[in-house]
Tab-separated table of N, CA and C in Angstrom:
chain	number	residue	atom	x	y	z
A	1	UNK	N	0.828	-0.997	-0.474
A	1	UNK	CA	0.664	-0.124	-0.253
A	1	UNK	C	0.971	1.072	-0.013
A	2	UNK	N	0.448	2.084	-1.014
A	2	UNK	CA	1.740	2.939	-1.068
A	2	UNK	C	1.275	4.063	0.479
A	3	UNK	N	2.274	5.041	0.727
A	3	UNK	CA	2.355	6.007	1.682
A	3	UNK	C	1.860	6.781	1.624
A	4	UNK	N	1.217	7.418	0.370
A	4	UNK	CA	0.281	8.533	0.244
A	4	UNK	C	-0.671	8.042	0.096
A	5	UNK	N	-1.463	7.123	0.844
A	5	UNK	CA	-2.727	5.886	1.960
A	5	UNK	C	-2.831	6.396	3.381
A	6	UNK	N	-2.629	7.187	3.734
A	6	UNK	CA	-2.711	6.421	4.833
A	6	UNK	C	-3.861	5.927	5.229
A	7	UNK	N	-5.302	6.359	5.914
A	7	UNK	CA	-6.618	5.572	5.774
A	7	UNK	C	-6.677	4.072	5.332
A	8	UNK	N	-6.099	3.721	3.704
A	8	UNK	CA	-6.380	2.762	3.497
A	8	UNK	C	-5.177	1.705	3.949
A	9	UNK	N	-4.022	2.635	4.233
A	9	UNK	CA	-2.761	1.055	5.190
A	9	UNK	C	-3.225	0.756	6.149
A	10	UNK	N	-3.725	2.157	6.704
A	10	UNK	CA	-3.908	1.694	7.975
A	10	UNK	C	-5.209	0.482	8.506
A	11	UNK	N	-6.154	1.139	7.536
A	11	UNK	CA	-7.635	-0.372	6.907
A	11	UNK	C	-6.417	-1.330	6.771
A	12	UNK	N	-6.087	-1.656	5.758
A	12	UNK	CA	-5.270	-2.945	5.680
A	12	UNK	C	-5.160	-3.972	6.810
A	13	UNK	N	-4.042	-2.447	7.985
A	13	UNK	CA	-2.918	-3.399	8.711
A	13	UNK	C	-4.335	-3.815	9.936
A	14	UNK	N	-5.369	-3.107	10.210
A	14	UNK	CA	-6.192	-4.192	10.792
A	14	UNK	C	-6.958	-4.873	10.297
A	15	UNK	N	-7.408	-5.073	9.548
A	15	UNK	CA	-7.513	-6.496	9.117
A	15	UNK	C	-6.058	-7.325	8.997
A	16	UNK	N	-5.592	-7.294	8.598
A	16	UNK	CA	-4.046	-8.089	9.292
A	16	UNK	C	-4.198	-8.803	10.529
A	17	UNK	N	-3.984	-7.157	11.530
A	17	UNK	CA	-4.306	-8.359	12.732
A	17	UNK	C	-5.474	-8.641	13.726
A	18	UNK	N	-6.637	-8.284	12.795
A	18	UNK	CA	-8.053	-9.342	13.036
A	18	UNK	C	-8.018	-10.066	12.797
A	19	UNK	N	-6.685	-11.164	11.583
A	19	UNK	CA	-6.716	-12.507	11.204
A	19	UNK	C	-5.789	-12.925	12.213
A	20	UNK	N	-4.592	-12.664	12.630
A	20	UNK	CA	-3.731	-12.751	14.039
A	20	UNK	C	-4.363	-13.152	15.014
A	21	UNK	N	-5.583	-12.261	15.544
A	21	UNK	CA	-5.524	-12.598	16.535
A	21	UNK	C	-7.181	-13.480	16.895
A	22	UNK	N	-7.512	-13.764	15.816
A	22	UNK	CA	-8.693	-14.725	16.021
A	22	UNK	C	-8.454	-16.526	16.088
A	23	UNK	N	-9.486	-16.856	16.812
A	23	UNK	CA	-8.954	-18.117	17.015
A	23	UNK	C	-9.485	-18.815	15.517
A	24	UNK	N	-10.270	-18.493	14.794
A	24	UNK	CA	-11.452	-18.738	13.633
A	24	UNK	C	-9.738	-18.652	12.636
A	25	UNK	N	-9.772	-20.084	11.314
A	25	UNK	CA	-9.133	-20.617	10.529
A	25	UNK	C	-9.318	-18.924	9.662
A	26	UNK	N	-7.738	-18.335	8.887
A	26	UNK	CA	-8.236	-16.960	7.703
A	26	UNK	C	-9.332	-17.626	6.911
A	27	UNK	N	-9.977	-18.526	6.132
A	27	UNK	CA	-10.413	-18.696	5.723
A	27	UNK	C	-12.078	-18.038	5.974
A	28	UNK	N	-12.662	-18.509	7.645
A	28	UNK	CA	-13.677	-18.398	7.886
A	28	UNK	C	-13.841	-17.416	8.616
A	29	UNK	N	-12.747	-16.793	8.937
A	29	UNK	CA	-12.949	-15.063	9.542
A	29	UNK	C	-13.104	-15.039	8.610
A	30	UNK	N	-12.742	-14.757	7.627
A	30	UNK	CA	-13.351	-13.849	6.117
A	30	UNK	C	-14.654	-14.064	5.692
A	31	UNK	N	-14.416	-15.397	6.040
A	31	UNK	CA	-16.541	-15.282	6.330
A	31	UNK	C	-17.108	-14.953	6.820
A	32	UNK	N	-16.852	-14.538	7.467
A	32	UNK	CA	-17.195	-13.587	9.135
A	32	UNK	C	-18.073	-12.674	8.265
A	33	UNK	N	-16.347	-11.804	7.945
A	33	UNK	CA	-16.289	-10.181	8.159
A	33	UNK	C	-16.897	-10.076	6.561
A	34	UNK	N	-16.927	-10.485	5.792
A	34	UNK	CA	-18.199	-11.251	4.949
A	34	UNK	C	-19.747	-10.594	4.879
A	35	UNK	N	-19.984	-11.766	5.755
A	35	UNK	CA	-21.331	-11.726	6.542
A	35	UNK	C	-21.824	-10.373	6.990
A	36	UNK	N	-20.547	-9.957	7.926
A	36	UNK	CA	-20.780	-8.735	8.543
A	36	UNK	C	-21.189	-7.381	7.897
A	37	UNK	N	-20.237	-7.704	6.673
A	37	UNK	CA	-20.625	-6.487	5.648
A	37	UNK	C	-22.270	-6.117	5.033
A	38	UNK	N	-22.773	-6.992	5.277
A	38	UNK	CA	-23.481	-7.709	4.274
A	38	UNK	C	-24.996	-6.903	5.287
A	39	UNK	N	-24.443	-7.494	6.530
A	39	UNK	CA	-25.746	-7.079	7.614
A	39	UNK	C	-25.315	-5.641	7.712
A	40	UNK	N	-24.211	-5.073	8.130
A	40	UNK	CA	-24.446	-3.565	7.919
A	40	UNK	C	-24.313	-2.446	6.780
A	41	UNK	N	-24.383	-3.360	5.199
A	41	UNK	CA	-25.386	-2.869	4.100
A	41	UNK	C	-23.766	-1.744	4.174
A	42	UNK	N	-22.640	-2.652	4.279
A	42	UNK	CA	-20.892	-2.409	3.418
A	42	UNK	C	-21.472	-0.906	2.872
A	43	UNK	N	-20.905	-0.963	2.183
A	43	UNK	CA	-20.362	0.599	0.910
A	43	UNK	C	-19.414	-0.800	0.037
A	44	UNK	N	-19.763	-0.326	-1.210
A	44	UNK	CA	-18.792	-0.993	-2.284
A	44	UNK	C	-17.035	-1.114	-1.953
A	45	UNK	N	-16.838	0.018	-1.590
A	45	UNK	CA	-15.361	0.604	-0.667
A	45	UNK	C	-15.091	-0.267	0.435
A	46	UNK	N	-16.285	-1.468	1.316
A	46	UNK	CA	-15.942	-1.793	2.547
A	46	UNK	C	-15.324	-3.260	2.012
A	47	UNK	N	-16.163	-3.646	0.697
A	47	UNK	CA	-16.242	-5.381	0.195
A	47	UNK	C	-14.828	-4.777	-0.959
A	48	UNK	N	-14.254	-4.046	-1.691
A	48	UNK	CA	-13.026	-2.720	-2.639
A	48	UNK	C	-11.595	-3.881	-0.909
A	49	UNK	N	-11.565	-3.312	-0.048
A	49	UNK	CA	-11.114	-3.712	1.220
A	49	UNK	C	-10.916	-4.952	1.593
A	50	UNK	N	-11.429	-5.716	1.477
A	50	UNK	CA	-11.575	-7.145	1.647
A	50	UNK	C	-11.561	-8.323	1.009
A	51	UNK	N	-11.497	-7.529	-0.294
A	51	UNK	CA	-11.701	-8.819	-1.358
A	51	UNK	C	-10.614	-9.224	-1.563
A	52	UNK	N	-9.242	-8.854	-1.602
A	52	UNK	CA	-7.983	-9.559	-1.633
A	52	UNK	C	-7.795	-10.795	-0.704
A	53	UNK	N	-7.489	-10.357	0.226
A	53	UNK	CA	-7.879	-10.828	1.459
A	53	UNK	C	-8.513	-11.907	1.465
A	54	UNK	N	-9.746	-11.864	1.305
A	54	UNK	CA	-10.836	-12.898	1.119
A	54	UNK	C	-10.420	-13.956	0.083
A	55	UNK	N	-9.651	-13.455	-1.286
A	55	UNK	CA	-9.401	-14.581	-2.198
A	55	UNK	C	-8.354	-15.177	-1.889
A	56	UNK	N	-7.434	-14.676	-1.106
A	56	UNK	CA	-6.069	-14.652	-0.484
A	56	UNK	C	-6.095	-16.533	0.444
A	57	UNK	N	-7.538	-15.865	0.827
A	57	UNK	CA	-7.979	-17.170	2.061
A	57	UNK	C	-8.686	-18.602	1.193
A	58	UNK	N	-8.641	-18.528	0.064
A	58	UNK	CA	-9.577	-18.831	-1.384
A	58	UNK	C	-11.059	-19.358	-1.067
A	59	UNK	N	-11.591	-18.301	-0.646
A	59	UNK	CA	-12.896	-17.583	-0.754
A	59	UNK	C	-13.661	-17.476	-2.395
A	60	UNK	N	-14.195	-18.536	-2.800
A	60	UNK	CA	-14.571	-18.047	-4.649
A	60	UNK	C	-15.905	-17.375	-4.380
A	61	UNK	N	-16.585	-17.078	-5.378
A	61	UNK	CA	-17.811	-16.246	-5.809
A	61	UNK	C	-18.803	-17.028	-5.482
A	62	UNK	N	-18.503	-18.597	-5.553
A	62	UNK	CA	-19.272	-19.173	-4.799
A	62	UNK	C	-20.071	-19.478	-3.898
A	63	UNK	N	-18.583	-19.349	-2.852
A	63	UNK	CA	-18.845	-18.852	-1.816
A	63	UNK	C	-19.339	-17.484	-0.807
A	64	UNK	N	-18.928	-16.990	-1.582
A	64	UNK	CA	-19.410	-15.780	-1.502
A	64	UNK	C	-21.453	-15.981	-1.579
A	65	UNK	N	-21.484	-16.566	-3.221
A	65	UNK	CA	-23.366	-16.601	-3.550
A	65	UNK	C	-23.950	-16.899	-2.271
A	66	UNK	N	-23.347	-17.739	-2.268
A	66	UNK	CA	-23.760	-19.120	-0.105
A	66	UNK	C	-23.655	-17.986	0.312
A	67	UNK	N	-23.362	-17.932	0.654
A	67	UNK	CA	-22.761	-16.778	2.124
A	67	UNK	C	-24.467	-15.660	1.619
A	68	UNK	N	-24.415	-15.310	1.123
A	68	UNK	CA	-25.737	-14.117	-0.082
A	68	UNK	C	-27.058	-15.416	1.176
A	69	UNK	N	-26.819	-16.187	0.413
A	69	UNK	CA	-28.181	-17.371	0.580
A	69	UNK	C	-28.509	-17.347	2.280
A	70	UNK	N	-27.281	-17.432	3.218
A	70	UNK	CA	-27.205	-18.174	4.242
A	70	UNK	C	-27.499	-17.150	5.377
A	71	UNK	N	-27.533	-15.914	4.583
A	71	UNK	CA	-27.674	-14.678	6.025
A	71	UNK	C	-28.936	-14.137	4.873
A	72	UNK	N	-29.702	-14.335	4.336
A	72	UNK	CA	-30.555	-13.654	2.973
A	72	UNK	C	-31.885	-13.716	4.619
A	73	UNK	N	-32.574	-14.304	5.046
A	73	UNK	CA	-33.540	-14.149	5.972
A	73	UNK	C	-32.955	-13.762	7.166
A	74	UNK	N	-32.073	-13.358	7.760
A	74	UNK	CA	-31.505	-12.706	9.120
A	74	UNK	C	-31.754	-11.250	8.285
A	75	UNK	N	-31.362	-11.035	7.290
A	75	UNK	CA	-30.642	-9.592	7.116
A	75	UNK	C	-32.040	-9.337	6.001
A	76	UNK	N	-32.432	-9.861	5.453
A	76	UNK	CA	-33.633	-9.410	4.304
A	76	UNK	C	-32.851	-9.353	3.429
A	77	UNK	N	-33.861	-9.523	1.891
A	77	UNK	CA	-33.823	-9.586	0.302
A	77	UNK	C	-32.910	-8.852	0.052
A	78	UNK	N	-33.335	-7.142	0.582
A	78	UNK	CA	-33.248	-6.490	-0.037
A	78	UNK	C	-31.349	-5.697	0.192
A	79	UNK	N	-31.552	-6.057	1.284
A	79	UNK	CA	-30.206	-5.897	1.770
A	79	UNK	C	-29.244	-6.736	0.832
A	80	UNK	N	-29.724	-7.951	1.140
A	80	UNK	CA	-28.644	-8.921	0.398
A	80	UNK	C	-28.804	-8.115	-0.947
A	81	UNK	N	-29.417	-8.750	-1.893
A	81	UNK	CA	-29.893	-7.705	-3.478
A	81	UNK	C	-28.680	-6.121	-3.142
A	82	UNK	N	-28.528	-5.829	-1.990
A	82	UNK	CA	-27.826	-4.842	-2.572
A	82	UNK	C	-25.943	-4.607	-2.180
A	83	UNK	N	-26.195	-6.307	-1.179
A	83	UNK	CA	-24.749	-6.418	-0.975
A	83	UNK	C	-23.993	-6.882	-2.463
A	84	UNK	N	-24.860	-7.695	-3.604
A	84	UNK	CA	-24.633	-8.506	-4.355
A	84	UNK	C	-24.289	-6.994	-4.972
A	85	UNK	N	-25.038	-6.567	-5.361
A	85	UNK	CA	-24.790	-5.717	-6.710
A	85	UNK	C	-23.130	-4.516	-6.018
A	86	UNK	N	-22.766	-4.604	-4.694
A	86	UNK	CA	-22.036	-3.909	-4.076
A	86	UNK	C	-20.317	-4.172	-4.224
A	87	UNK	N	-20.588	-5.626	-4.125
A	87	UNK	CA	-19.540	-6.717	-4.297
A	87	UNK	C	-19.553	-6.545	-6.219
A	88	UNK	N	-20.776	-7.102	-6.581
A	88	UNK	CA	-19.665	-7.520	-8.096
A	88	UNK	C	-19.400	-5.364	-8.672
A	89	UNK	N	-19.340	-4.136	-8.049
A	89	UNK	CA	-19.596	-3.054	-8.246
A	89	UNK	C	-17.789	-3.812	-7.785
A	90	UNK	N	-17.358	-3.643	-7.156
A	90	UNK	CA	-16.322	-3.847	-6.101
A	90	UNK	C	-15.665	-4.963	-7.477
A	91	UNK	N	-15.947	-5.890	-7.982
A	91	UNK	CA	-15.044	-6.659	-8.551
A	91	UNK	C	-14.885	-6.091	-9.550
A	92	UNK	N	-15.759	-4.914	-10.451
A	92	UNK	CA	-15.534	-4.650	-11.653
A	92	UNK	C	-14.505	-3.572	-11.507
A	93	UNK	N	-14.464	-2.931	-10.151
A	93	UNK	CA	-13.381	-1.909	-9.580
A	93	UNK	C	-12.169	-2.962	-9.980
A	94	UNK	N	-11.901	-3.521	-9.001
A	94	UNK	CA	-10.428	-4.177	-9.143
A	94	UNK	C	-10.108	-4.984	-9.931
A	95	UNK	N	-11.322	-5.267	-11.159
A	95	UNK	CA	-10.752	-5.782	-11.900
A	95	UNK	C	-10.242	-4.703	-13.000
A	96	UNK	N	-10.545	-3.605	-13.253
A	96	UNK	CA	-10.141	-2.508	-13.822
A	96	UNK	C	-9.078	-1.606	-13.299
A	97	UNK	N	-8.886	-1.634	-11.880
A	97	UNK	CA	-7.524	-1.484	-11.158
A	97	UNK	C	-6.492	-2.120	-12.040
A	98	UNK	N	-6.661	-3.825	-11.695
A	98	UNK	CA	-5.572	-4.823	-12.682
A	98	UNK	C	-5.088	-4.129	-14.054
A	99	UNK	N	-6.245	-4.425	-14.356
A	99	UNK	CA	-6.153	-3.914	-16.078
A	99	UNK	C	-5.293	-2.027	-16.090
A	100	UNK	N	-5.594	-1.565	-15.152
A	100	UNK	CA	-4.787	-0.496	-15.489
A	100	UNK	C	-3.090	-0.158	-15.293
A	101	UNK	N	-3.484	-0.826	-14.433
A	101	UNK	CA	-1.650	-1.455	-14.314
A	101	UNK	C	-1.155	-2.240	-14.754
A	102	UNK	N	-1.660	-3.246	-15.264
A	102	UNK	CA	-0.746	-4.550	-16.405
A	102	UNK	C	-0.649	-3.685	-17.700
A	103	UNK	N	-1.568	-2.146	-18.327
A	103	UNK	CA	-1.574	-1.503	-19.156
A	103	UNK	C	-0.210	-0.698	-18.848
A	104	UNK	N	-0.303	0.249	-17.886
A	104	UNK	CA	0.907	1.003	-17.715
A	104	UNK	C	1.982	-0.366	-17.919
A	105	UNK	N	2.493	-1.167	-17.219
A	105	UNK	CA	2.819	-1.631	-17.030
A	105	UNK	C	4.307	-1.900	-18.308
A	106	UNK	N	2.827	-2.788	-19.163
A	106	UNK	CA	3.259	-3.125	-20.471
A	106	UNK	C	3.462	-1.836	-21.924
A	107	UNK	N	2.974	-0.308	-21.028
A	107	UNK	CA	3.527	0.664	-21.910
A	107	UNK	C	4.844	1.289	-21.192
A	108	UNK	N	5.628	1.033	-19.898
A	108	UNK	CA	6.953	1.357	-19.279
A	108	UNK	C	7.416	-0.072	-19.809
A	109	UNK	N	7.289	-1.472	-20.190
A	109	UNK	CA	7.934	-1.677	-20.977
A	109	UNK	C	8.609	-1.698	-22.395
A	110	UNK	N	7.500	-1.366	-22.914
A	110	UNK	CA	7.777	-1.245	-24.417
A	110	UNK	C	8.979	0.010	-24.427
A	111	UNK	N	8.211	1.519	-23.550
A	111	UNK	CA	8.934	2.234	-23.756
A	111	UNK	C	10.288	2.076	-23.402
A	112	UNK	N	10.723	1.515	-21.983
A	112	UNK	CA	12.264	0.818	-22.079
A	112	UNK	C	12.606	0.039	-22.652
A	113	UNK	N	11.998	-0.717	-24.291
A	113	UNK	CA	12.782	-1.552	-25.163
A	113	UNK	C	12.989	0.118	-26.258
A	114	UNK	N	12.008	0.800	-26.700
A	114	UNK	CA	12.519	1.445	-27.333
A	114	UNK	C	13.427	2.227	-26.962
A	115	UNK	N	13.870	3.222	-25.610
A	115	UNK	CA	15.002	3.372	-25.667
A	115	UNK	C	16.097	2.157	-25.443
A	116	UNK	N	15.926	1.596	-24.949
A	116	UNK	CA	17.097	0.885	-25.687
A	116	UNK	C	17.267	0.364	-27.299
A	117	UNK	N	16.359	0.369	-27.736
A	117	UNK	CA	16.539	-0.023	-29.593
A	117	UNK	C	17.395	1.665	-29.694
A	118	UNK	N	17.147	3.038	-29.326
A	118	UNK	CA	17.587	4.107	-29.928
A	118	UNK	C	19.266	4.225	-29.648
A	119	UNK	N	19.527	3.451	-28.444
A	119	UNK	CA	20.984	3.530	-27.906
A	119	UNK	C	21.763	2.408	-29.112
């Protein structure tokens, strides 16, 4: 996380610390966190902040779908539909960010190759 994003860095650190201090396996810990995000009607940014860690612990799209089914009777269908939309937006944002990063890396490689060819 870049140093010019202190809030994002702090939130990432809090997530890491919560994983270290939990007795739950990391995957189950992240499932609980995602369920809590649904329950509190979290914004898209909250799902973005947790997506990487969730993926690293092995949580799949199918797991998220099952989680939404599991919590629907407790939180209500409207909240589950909103959560599904926000999760989809978060994944779209993450994909767009990854594409932009790849494009920047490719552009840098092309520029580097062109500079080397000019020498």
